[in-house]
Every structure is written in structure tokens, then in C-alpha cells.
């Protein structure tokens, strides 16, 4: 009996010794559908692996924003473990982490008509994008949508000319090429770190507008400084779940397929949970005192035409890859039967 007890204890200790806690940075707002689904995924991973793989979520903003997270994906000294194991990145974070993936090509205004088209394209070109992350020592597990981008501004906007007069912050990641592209297209821009955005909005001569999803505009209370929301969603914001190759490979080969299957199921659940998120958060923003600026059909068409035309400045600065863009457009036209 004593031998059996000792064996059981040793087996338990062995199992614990192979347990791995992945530290994952996330900018998911507290109590949002995004955070709830992420925590549910963590529970599933733990259950599917009998506790061998767990996740601990860390606040991206507390780590200096997405650029700070990218720095912490690498060890400070050779041989040391990196401070974090992965992160949930927005399109800006993905572009900064793996510039050659040209992920911002998929953020061209009005490229997509609906979420179905977004999902179709992201899945089709996922292997191509994943290779670029592999070169950076990262594993792309997949994407999920968090909402469509809207412009938040200090004064109401109805036309492209009004939008271009405002001091806009278009990249809190220090992606100079993105700022350059907006300048080429005639916009007035300011480079302000994400950690100082809110204070800049409250300062005379500071930021007068930027774009984000309603969920984040509400959760971060940006609407208090930029209370007008242009009711023209122009691009879908997808986030990527990325784990460092070292951390992923440290997980047993038998457990990795279980984690991937659980993530794919979480993607489906997340799409359902966030399907009406934009509408729900726009309603919350209205109740909180923000003004949603509706436009006429003529004004919307003018904004759409202007943004489409201006997006070609992205190609001139290298932010958008023209061949990638052409491939996506060709695929969408075929899908639409055009």
C-alpha cells in the first residue's frame, strides 16, 4: 500500500512538473464578451489537458501597450524565459510584430461588405500570414472579430474635408509608414503613444480624433474627450491570438491538437457573442452622452469614395501590399459573382 501511495504522489508531482501556465497579454475590456470568451477558453484548455496547460491573462495597457507586449515576447538575456508567452493583438499590433505580413492591407476602408467576407478572406490567406509570424518566432493560432471601426471626433463630421481638417491619431504603435500614408492622402495627423492618447485629447492642440471599435471607445471612456461618433463603419477589426514558438513547442504534441480544437470552437462562440456588440455599445455610448452622427446617403457615398481613393496612399508607403490587395479583391469579386 505504501508503495502505491508513493507511486501516486510521484505521478502527481510528475504531472505538475509538466504543467505550463501561459502568460497572455490582452486588451479585452473588463466584463466584455471578449473577456468572457477568453476566460472560457482558458478554462477549456485547462479541462482538456487535465490542468497541464493554463492561461493567465495580463493587461496590455499595463505593459506599455501592444508595442510593450511585443518587446516582452523576447527574453531580456540569452537563455532566459521571455516575460510573457503570447498576446491577443489588434491589426496594428500584428503589423508592428510582423510587418511583412502586410496585415493592414486587410484594413483598407470598405474592402469588405460584411463579416462573412472578412472571415472568408482571413481564413484563405491565413497560411500566408502565419509564415511571416513564424519568421518572428511566433505561432498564429487564429483570429476573431471584435467589431467595426468608427471615427470618434471632437466635433461632428459629415464630409471627408471635415475629417481631414482634424488632428487625427492613426497609429499608437509608432508605425510611421501608416502616419505617412494618411499625410499623403491629405489628413492632418499626430503621433501619440496609446498610453497618452486620452491626455492628449484633453489638451488644447492635442488629438481631435481617431478610430476604434465602439466597445473600446466606451470601455476606455474616450467618448468623454471625443464625444462625436461618425456613424460610418469602414473596416472590420480582427484580433489575432499569438503564442511564442518556444512556449507552444513546450506543450506536449498530444495536447496541442486539443488546444487548437478548443480555440476553433471559441472562435465560433465569439462570433455569436459579438455579433451585435457594435449596436449594443453605440446605444451605451448614446446613453452616456456621446453623439452618434448620422449621415445622408450622399454623404456616406462621398466618404466611402474618398476613403477608398485615399487608401492607395498605403501602397506608396509600403503599409499595404498591392499584390496582396489585388488577390483579395479578385477573391471577393468571385465570391460576389461579379
Short mmCIF file of C-alpha atoms in Angstrom, two decimals:
data_model
loop_
_atom_site.label_atom_id
_atom_site.label_comp_id
_atom_site.label_asym_id
_atom_site.label_seq_id
_atom_site.Cartn_x
_atom_site.Cartn_y
_atom_site.Cartn_z
CA UNK A 1 0.00 0.00 0.00
CA UNK A 2 2.82 2.36 0.91
CA UNK A 3 4.41 1.79 -2.50
CA UNK A 4 1.10 2.54 -4.22
CA UNK A 5 0.73 5.80 -2.29
CA UNK A 6 4.31 6.83 -3.10
CA UNK A 7 3.76 5.99 -6.77
CA UNK A 8 0.56 8.02 -6.86
CA UNK A 9 2.29 11.01 -5.24
CA UNK A 10 5.20 10.76 -7.65
CA UNK A 11 2.84 10.55 -10.62
CA UNK A 12 1.00 13.64 -9.37
CA UNK A 13 4.27 15.51 -8.92
CA UNK A 14 5.36 14.48 -12.41
CA UNK A 15 2.11 15.79 -13.86
CA UNK A 16 2.53 19.08 -12.03
CA UNK A 17 6.13 19.39 -13.20
CA UNK A 18 4.92 19.36 -16.80
CA UNK A 19 2.14 21.87 -16.13
CA UNK A 20 2.55 25.10 -18.06
CA UNK A 21 0.95 28.47 -17.44
CA UNK A 22 0.90 30.68 -20.50
CA UNK A 23 1.02 34.39 -19.72
CA UNK A 24 -1.08 36.07 -22.40
CA UNK A 25 -1.40 39.84 -22.85
CA UNK A 26 -4.86 41.09 -23.80
CA UNK A 27 -6.58 44.46 -24.24
CA UNK A 28 -10.04 42.98 -23.76
CA UNK A 29 -12.22 45.43 -21.78
CA UNK A 30 -13.32 44.15 -18.38
CA UNK A 31 -16.64 42.25 -18.37
CA UNK A 32 -16.93 42.45 -22.16
CA UNK A 33 -17.96 39.48 -24.31
CA UNK A 34 -14.35 39.42 -25.47
CA UNK A 35 -13.01 38.94 -21.93
CA UNK A 36 -15.69 36.41 -21.02
CA UNK A 37 -14.96 34.22 -24.05
CA UNK A 38 -11.20 34.45 -23.48
CA UNK A 39 -11.58 33.24 -19.89
CA UNK A 40 -13.90 30.47 -21.05
CA UNK A 41 -11.21 29.35 -23.50
CA UNK A 42 -8.68 29.29 -20.66
CA UNK A 43 -11.00 27.03 -18.64
CA UNK A 44 -11.47 24.71 -21.61
CA UNK A 45 -7.72 24.42 -22.18
CA UNK A 46 -7.19 23.51 -18.55
CA UNK A 47 -10.00 20.94 -18.64
CA UNK A 48 -8.91 19.37 -21.94
CA UNK A 49 -5.34 18.93 -20.67
CA UNK A 50 -6.20 17.94 -17.07
CA UNK A 51 -4.53 21.11 -15.84
CA UNK A 52 -1.33 20.69 -17.84
CA UNK A 53 -1.93 23.93 -19.76
CA UNK A 54 -3.45 27.00 -18.14
CA UNK A 55 -3.63 30.66 -19.18
CA UNK A 56 -3.06 33.79 -17.14
CA UNK A 57 -4.29 36.96 -18.84
CA UNK A 58 -2.35 40.18 -18.35
CA UNK A 59 -3.45 43.72 -19.19
CA UNK A 60 -1.82 45.02 -22.36
CA UNK A 61 -2.14 48.67 -21.33
CA UNK A 62 -0.33 47.97 -18.06
CA UNK A 63 2.58 46.61 -20.12
CA UNK A 64 3.02 49.74 -22.22
CA UNK A 65 0.51 48.91 -24.93
CA UNK A 66 0.95 46.46 -27.79
CA UNK A 67 4.47 47.71 -28.56
CA UNK A 68 5.43 46.98 -24.95
CA UNK A 69 3.95 43.49 -25.25
CA UNK A 70 5.99 42.82 -28.40
CA UNK A 71 9.17 43.69 -26.53
CA UNK A 72 8.23 41.31 -23.71
CA UNK A 73 7.74 38.40 -26.12
CA UNK A 74 11.53 38.19 -26.24
CA UNK A 75 13.82 37.29 -23.36
CA UNK A 76 15.90 40.06 -21.84
CA UNK A 77 19.00 37.86 -21.78
CA UNK A 78 20.00 34.82 -23.85
CA UNK A 79 18.82 31.62 -22.23
CA UNK A 80 16.22 33.34 -20.07
CA UNK A 81 12.48 32.80 -20.47
CA UNK A 82 10.61 35.70 -22.04
CA UNK A 83 8.39 37.68 -19.61
CA UNK A 84 5.22 36.64 -21.47
CA UNK A 85 4.23 33.75 -23.71
CA UNK A 86 1.89 35.45 -26.15
CA UNK A 87 -0.74 38.04 -26.77
CA UNK A 88 -4.03 38.93 -28.38
CA UNK A 89 -3.11 41.61 -30.92
CA UNK A 90 -5.14 44.10 -32.96
CA UNK A 91 -4.32 44.74 -36.61
CA UNK A 92 -1.87 47.48 -35.55
CA UNK A 93 -0.12 45.10 -33.17
CA UNK A 94 0.08 42.43 -35.85
CA UNK A 95 1.52 44.94 -38.32
CA UNK A 96 4.17 46.01 -35.84
CA UNK A 97 5.10 42.44 -34.86
CA UNK A 98 5.31 41.09 -38.42
CA UNK A 99 5.43 43.99 -40.94
CA UNK A 100 5.99 41.69 -43.92
CA UNK A 101 2.62 40.03 -43.30
CA UNK A 102 1.08 43.29 -44.60
CA UNK A 103 -1.95 42.68 -42.41
CA UNK A 104 -3.02 46.33 -42.75
CA UNK A 105 -3.84 45.54 -46.37
CA UNK A 106 -6.96 43.91 -44.95
CA UNK A 107 -7.88 47.15 -43.18
CA UNK A 108 -8.40 49.19 -46.35
CA UNK A 109 -11.67 51.10 -45.85
CA UNK A 110 -14.76 49.46 -47.36
CA UNK A 111 -12.80 46.48 -48.67
CA UNK A 112 -15.38 44.18 -47.05
CA UNK A 113 -19.16 44.35 -47.14
CA UNK A 114 -19.87 42.13 -44.16
CA UNK A 115 -18.37 39.76 -41.58
CA UNK A 116 -18.81 36.74 -43.84
CA UNK A 117 -16.42 38.27 -46.38
CA UNK A 118 -13.94 39.15 -43.64
CA UNK A 119 -13.90 35.61 -42.28
CA UNK A 120 -13.58 34.13 -45.75
CA UNK A 121 -10.52 36.23 -46.64
CA UNK A 122 -8.75 35.92 -43.31
CA UNK A 123 -9.08 32.14 -43.41
CA UNK A 124 -7.98 31.90 -47.05
CA UNK A 125 -4.80 33.91 -46.53
CA UNK A 126 -4.05 32.67 -43.03
CA UNK A 127 -1.17 30.32 -44.11
CA UNK A 128 0.49 33.20 -45.96
CA UNK A 129 0.25 35.49 -42.92
CA UNK A 130 1.22 32.75 -40.46
CA UNK A 131 4.54 32.20 -42.25
CA UNK A 132 5.57 35.78 -41.51
CA UNK A 133 4.81 35.30 -37.82
CA UNK A 134 6.81 32.07 -37.83
CA UNK A 135 9.81 34.06 -39.03
CA UNK A 136 9.43 36.14 -35.87
CA UNK A 137 9.30 33.05 -33.67
CA UNK A 138 5.53 33.25 -33.12
CA UNK A 139 2.66 30.82 -33.76
CA UNK A 140 -0.59 32.27 -35.12
CA UNK A 141 -3.43 30.21 -33.66
CA UNK A 142 -6.13 32.22 -35.41
CA UNK A 143 -8.30 35.32 -35.41
CA UNK A 144 -11.62 36.53 -34.15
CA UNK A 145 -13.61 39.75 -34.79
CA UNK A 146 -14.12 42.41 -32.13
CA UNK A 147 -16.09 44.99 -34.09
CA UNK A 148 -16.05 47.53 -36.91
CA UNK A 149 -14.06 50.76 -36.71
CA UNK A 150 -15.74 54.15 -36.35
CA UNK A 151 -14.19 57.62 -36.15
CA UNK A 152 -14.51 59.35 -32.77
CA UNK A 153 -14.05 63.12 -33.07
CA UNK A 154 -14.19 66.33 -31.02
CA UNK A 155 -16.58 68.00 -33.47
CA UNK A 156 -19.26 66.49 -35.72
CA UNK A 157 -18.06 65.26 -39.11
CA UNK A 158 -20.15 64.75 -42.25
CA UNK A 159 -17.64 65.09 -45.09
CA UNK A 160 -14.12 63.92 -45.98
CA UNK A 161 -12.95 67.55 -45.91
CA UNK A 162 -14.15 67.99 -42.31
CA UNK A 163 -12.42 64.80 -41.23
CA UNK A 164 -9.13 65.79 -42.86
CA UNK A 165 -9.04 69.09 -41.00
CA UNK A 166 -8.97 67.37 -37.61
CA UNK A 167 -5.75 66.31 -35.90
CA UNK A 168 -6.02 62.53 -36.07
CA UNK A 169 -4.02 59.86 -34.30
CA UNK A 170 -3.99 56.83 -36.60
CA UNK A 171 -1.23 54.77 -35.01
CA UNK A 172 -0.50 54.40 -31.34
CA UNK A 173 2.14 51.82 -32.27
CA UNK A 174 4.65 54.20 -33.81
CA UNK A 175 4.06 52.78 -37.31
CA UNK A 176 5.44 55.82 -39.12
CA UNK A 177 4.50 54.46 -42.56
CA UNK A 178 0.83 54.45 -41.58
CA UNK A 179 1.02 58.06 -40.43
CA UNK A 180 2.87 58.94 -43.65
CA UNK A 181 0.14 57.30 -45.72
CA UNK A 182 -2.55 59.39 -44.06
CA UNK A 183 -0.49 62.53 -44.65
CA UNK A 184 -0.10 61.64 -48.33
CA UNK A 185 -3.87 61.31 -48.53
CA UNK A 186 -4.30 64.83 -47.13
CA UNK A 187 -5.08 64.09 -43.49
CA UNK A 188 -3.72 66.04 -40.51
CA UNK A 189 -2.04 63.57 -38.17
CA UNK A 190 -0.35 63.38 -34.79
CA UNK A 191 1.83 60.55 -33.47
CA UNK A 192 0.81 59.94 -29.87
CA UNK A 193 1.55 56.75 -27.88
CA UNK A 194 -1.58 54.82 -26.93
CA UNK A 195 -0.79 55.36 -23.24
CA UNK A 196 -1.02 59.17 -23.74
CA UNK A 197 -3.97 59.31 -26.12
CA UNK A 198 -6.60 60.31 -23.58
CA UNK A 199 -4.46 63.05 -22.03
CA UNK A 200 -3.66 64.42 -25.49
CA UNK A 201 -7.37 64.58 -26.34
CA UNK A 202 -7.96 66.69 -23.26
CA UNK A 203 -5.12 69.08 -24.08
CA UNK A 204 -5.52 72.16 -26.32
CA UNK A 205 -3.73 71.48 -29.58
CA UNK A 206 -3.88 67.74 -28.95
CA UNK A 207 -5.59 64.87 -30.74
CA UNK A 208 -9.04 65.71 -32.13
CA UNK A 209 -9.99 62.32 -33.48
CA UNK A 210 -9.09 58.68 -34.01
CA UNK A 211 -10.79 55.43 -34.93
CA UNK A 212 -11.68 52.46 -32.78
CA UNK A 213 -14.50 50.00 -32.15
CA UNK A 214 -17.50 51.15 -30.07
CA UNK A 215 -16.69 48.58 -27.37
CA UNK A 216 -13.26 50.07 -26.74
CA UNK A 217 -14.40 53.68 -27.16
CA UNK A 218 -16.89 53.06 -24.36
CA UNK A 219 -14.70 50.95 -22.07
CA UNK A 220 -11.74 53.36 -22.25
CA UNK A 221 -14.11 56.35 -21.90
CA UNK A 222 -12.60 58.08 -24.91
CA UNK A 223 -16.04 59.43 -25.74
CA UNK A 224 -15.72 61.92 -22.87
CA UNK A 225 -12.97 63.75 -24.77
CA UNK A 226 -14.09 63.00 -28.34
CA UNK A 227 -17.88 62.79 -27.99
CA UNK A 228 -18.90 62.56 -31.66
CA UNK A 229 -19.04 59.22 -33.46
CA UNK A 230 -19.24 59.20 -37.25
CA UNK A 231 -21.84 56.51 -37.99
CA UNK A 232 -19.96 55.06 -40.96
CA UNK A 233 -18.22 51.79 -40.02
CA UNK A 234 -15.41 51.43 -42.52
CA UNK A 235 -13.31 48.38 -41.64
CA UNK A 236 -13.57 45.26 -39.50
CA UNK A 237 -11.10 44.98 -36.64
CA UNK A 238 -9.82 41.46 -36.19
CA UNK A 239 -7.53 40.35 -33.40
CA UNK A 240 -5.00 37.54 -33.57
CA UNK A 241 -4.14 35.06 -30.83
CA UNK A 242 -0.38 34.55 -30.97
CA UNK A 243 1.82 32.30 -28.82
CA UNK A 244 5.59 32.22 -28.90
CA UNK A 245 7.01 29.23 -30.72
CA UNK A 246 9.10 28.25 -27.68
CA UNK A 247 6.09 28.22 -25.37
CA UNK A 248 3.91 26.40 -27.90
CA UNK A 249 6.53 23.72 -28.55
CA UNK A 250 6.90 23.20 -24.80
CA UNK A 251 3.33 21.89 -24.77
CA UNK A 252 3.12 18.16 -25.45
CA UNK A 253 2.40 17.05 -29.02
CA UNK A 254 -0.63 15.16 -27.67
CA UNK A 255 -2.14 18.30 -26.09
CA UNK A 256 -1.60 20.79 -28.91
CA UNK A 257 -4.40 19.41 -31.17
CA UNK A 258 -6.82 19.65 -28.22
CA UNK A 259 -5.92 23.31 -27.70
CA UNK A 260 -6.36 24.11 -31.39
CA UNK A 261 -9.76 22.39 -31.47
CA UNK A 262 -10.85 24.32 -28.38
CA UNK A 263 -9.70 27.60 -29.93
CA UNK A 264 -11.63 26.91 -33.14
CA UNK A 265 -14.76 26.30 -31.09
CA UNK A 266 -14.10 29.51 -29.15
CA UNK A 267 -13.89 31.40 -32.45
CA UNK A 268 -17.42 30.27 -33.32
CA UNK A 269 -18.73 31.22 -29.88
CA UNK A 270 -17.03 34.58 -30.05
CA UNK A 271 -18.62 35.45 -33.40
CA UNK A 272 -22.05 34.76 -31.91
CA UNK A 273 -21.29 36.68 -28.70
CA UNK A 274 -20.04 39.77 -30.52
CA UNK A 275 -22.45 39.78 -33.47
CA UNK A 276 -24.44 42.69 -32.02
CA UNK A 277 -21.65 44.26 -29.96
CA UNK A 278 -21.32 47.41 -32.10
CA UNK A 279 -25.03 48.22 -31.85
CA UNK A 280 -25.11 47.50 -28.12
CA UNK A 281 -22.10 49.70 -27.39
CA UNK A 282 -23.31 52.51 -29.64
CA UNK A 283 -26.51 52.50 -27.56
CA UNK A 284 -24.44 52.63 -24.37
CA UNK A 285 -22.39 55.50 -25.79
CA UNK A 286 -25.56 57.45 -26.59
CA UNK A 287 -26.86 56.91 -23.05
CA UNK A 288 -23.50 58.07 -21.68
CA UNK A 289 -23.79 61.36 -23.56
CA UNK A 290 -21.95 60.73 -26.82
CA UNK A 291 -23.49 61.84 -30.12
CA UNK A 292 -23.72 59.37 -32.99
CA UNK A 293 -23.56 61.44 -36.17
CA UNK A 294 -25.79 60.03 -38.89
CA UNK A 295 -25.11 60.99 -42.49
CA UNK A 296 -27.20 61.11 -45.63
CA UNK A 297 -26.75 58.51 -48.34
CA UNK A 298 -24.99 61.12 -50.45
CA UNK A 299 -22.59 62.00 -47.62
CA UNK A 300 -21.87 58.33 -46.96
CA UNK A 301 -21.10 57.71 -50.62
CA UNK A 302 -18.73 60.69 -50.63
CA UNK A 303 -16.94 59.42 -47.52
CA UNK A 304 -16.69 55.92 -48.97
CA UNK A 305 -15.35 57.14 -52.30
CA UNK A 306 -12.82 59.41 -50.60
CA UNK A 307 -11.56 56.74 -48.20
CA UNK A 308 -11.25 54.17 -50.97
CA UNK A 309 -9.24 56.58 -53.08
CA UNK A 310 -7.08 57.68 -50.14
CA UNK A 311 -6.27 54.09 -49.22
CA UNK A 312 -3.92 53.82 -52.20
CA UNK A 313 -1.53 56.03 -50.27
CA UNK A 314 -0.97 52.94 -48.13
CA UNK A 315 0.65 51.19 -51.08
CA UNK A 316 3.01 54.10 -51.68
CA UNK A 317 4.38 53.87 -48.13
CA UNK A 318 4.59 50.07 -48.04
CA UNK A 319 1.88 49.60 -45.42
CA UNK A 320 -0.35 47.92 -47.98
CA UNK A 321 0.96 45.28 -50.36
CA UNK A 322 -0.57 45.91 -53.79
CA UNK A 323 -0.39 42.28 -54.93
CA UNK A 324 -1.98 41.06 -51.70
CA UNK A 325 -4.72 43.66 -52.11
CA UNK A 326 -5.35 42.66 -55.73
CA UNK A 327 -5.56 38.98 -54.75
CA UNK A 328 -8.11 39.79 -52.04
CA UNK A 329 -10.22 41.92 -54.38
CA UNK A 330 -10.18 39.18 -57.03
CA UNK A 331 -11.30 36.64 -54.46
CA UNK A 332 -14.12 38.87 -53.22
CA UNK A 333 -15.36 39.58 -56.73
CA UNK A 334 -15.53 35.86 -57.43
CA UNK A 335 -17.35 35.28 -54.13
CA UNK A 336 -19.87 38.01 -55.01
CA UNK A 337 -20.34 36.70 -58.54
CA UNK A 338 -19.14 39.94 -60.09
#
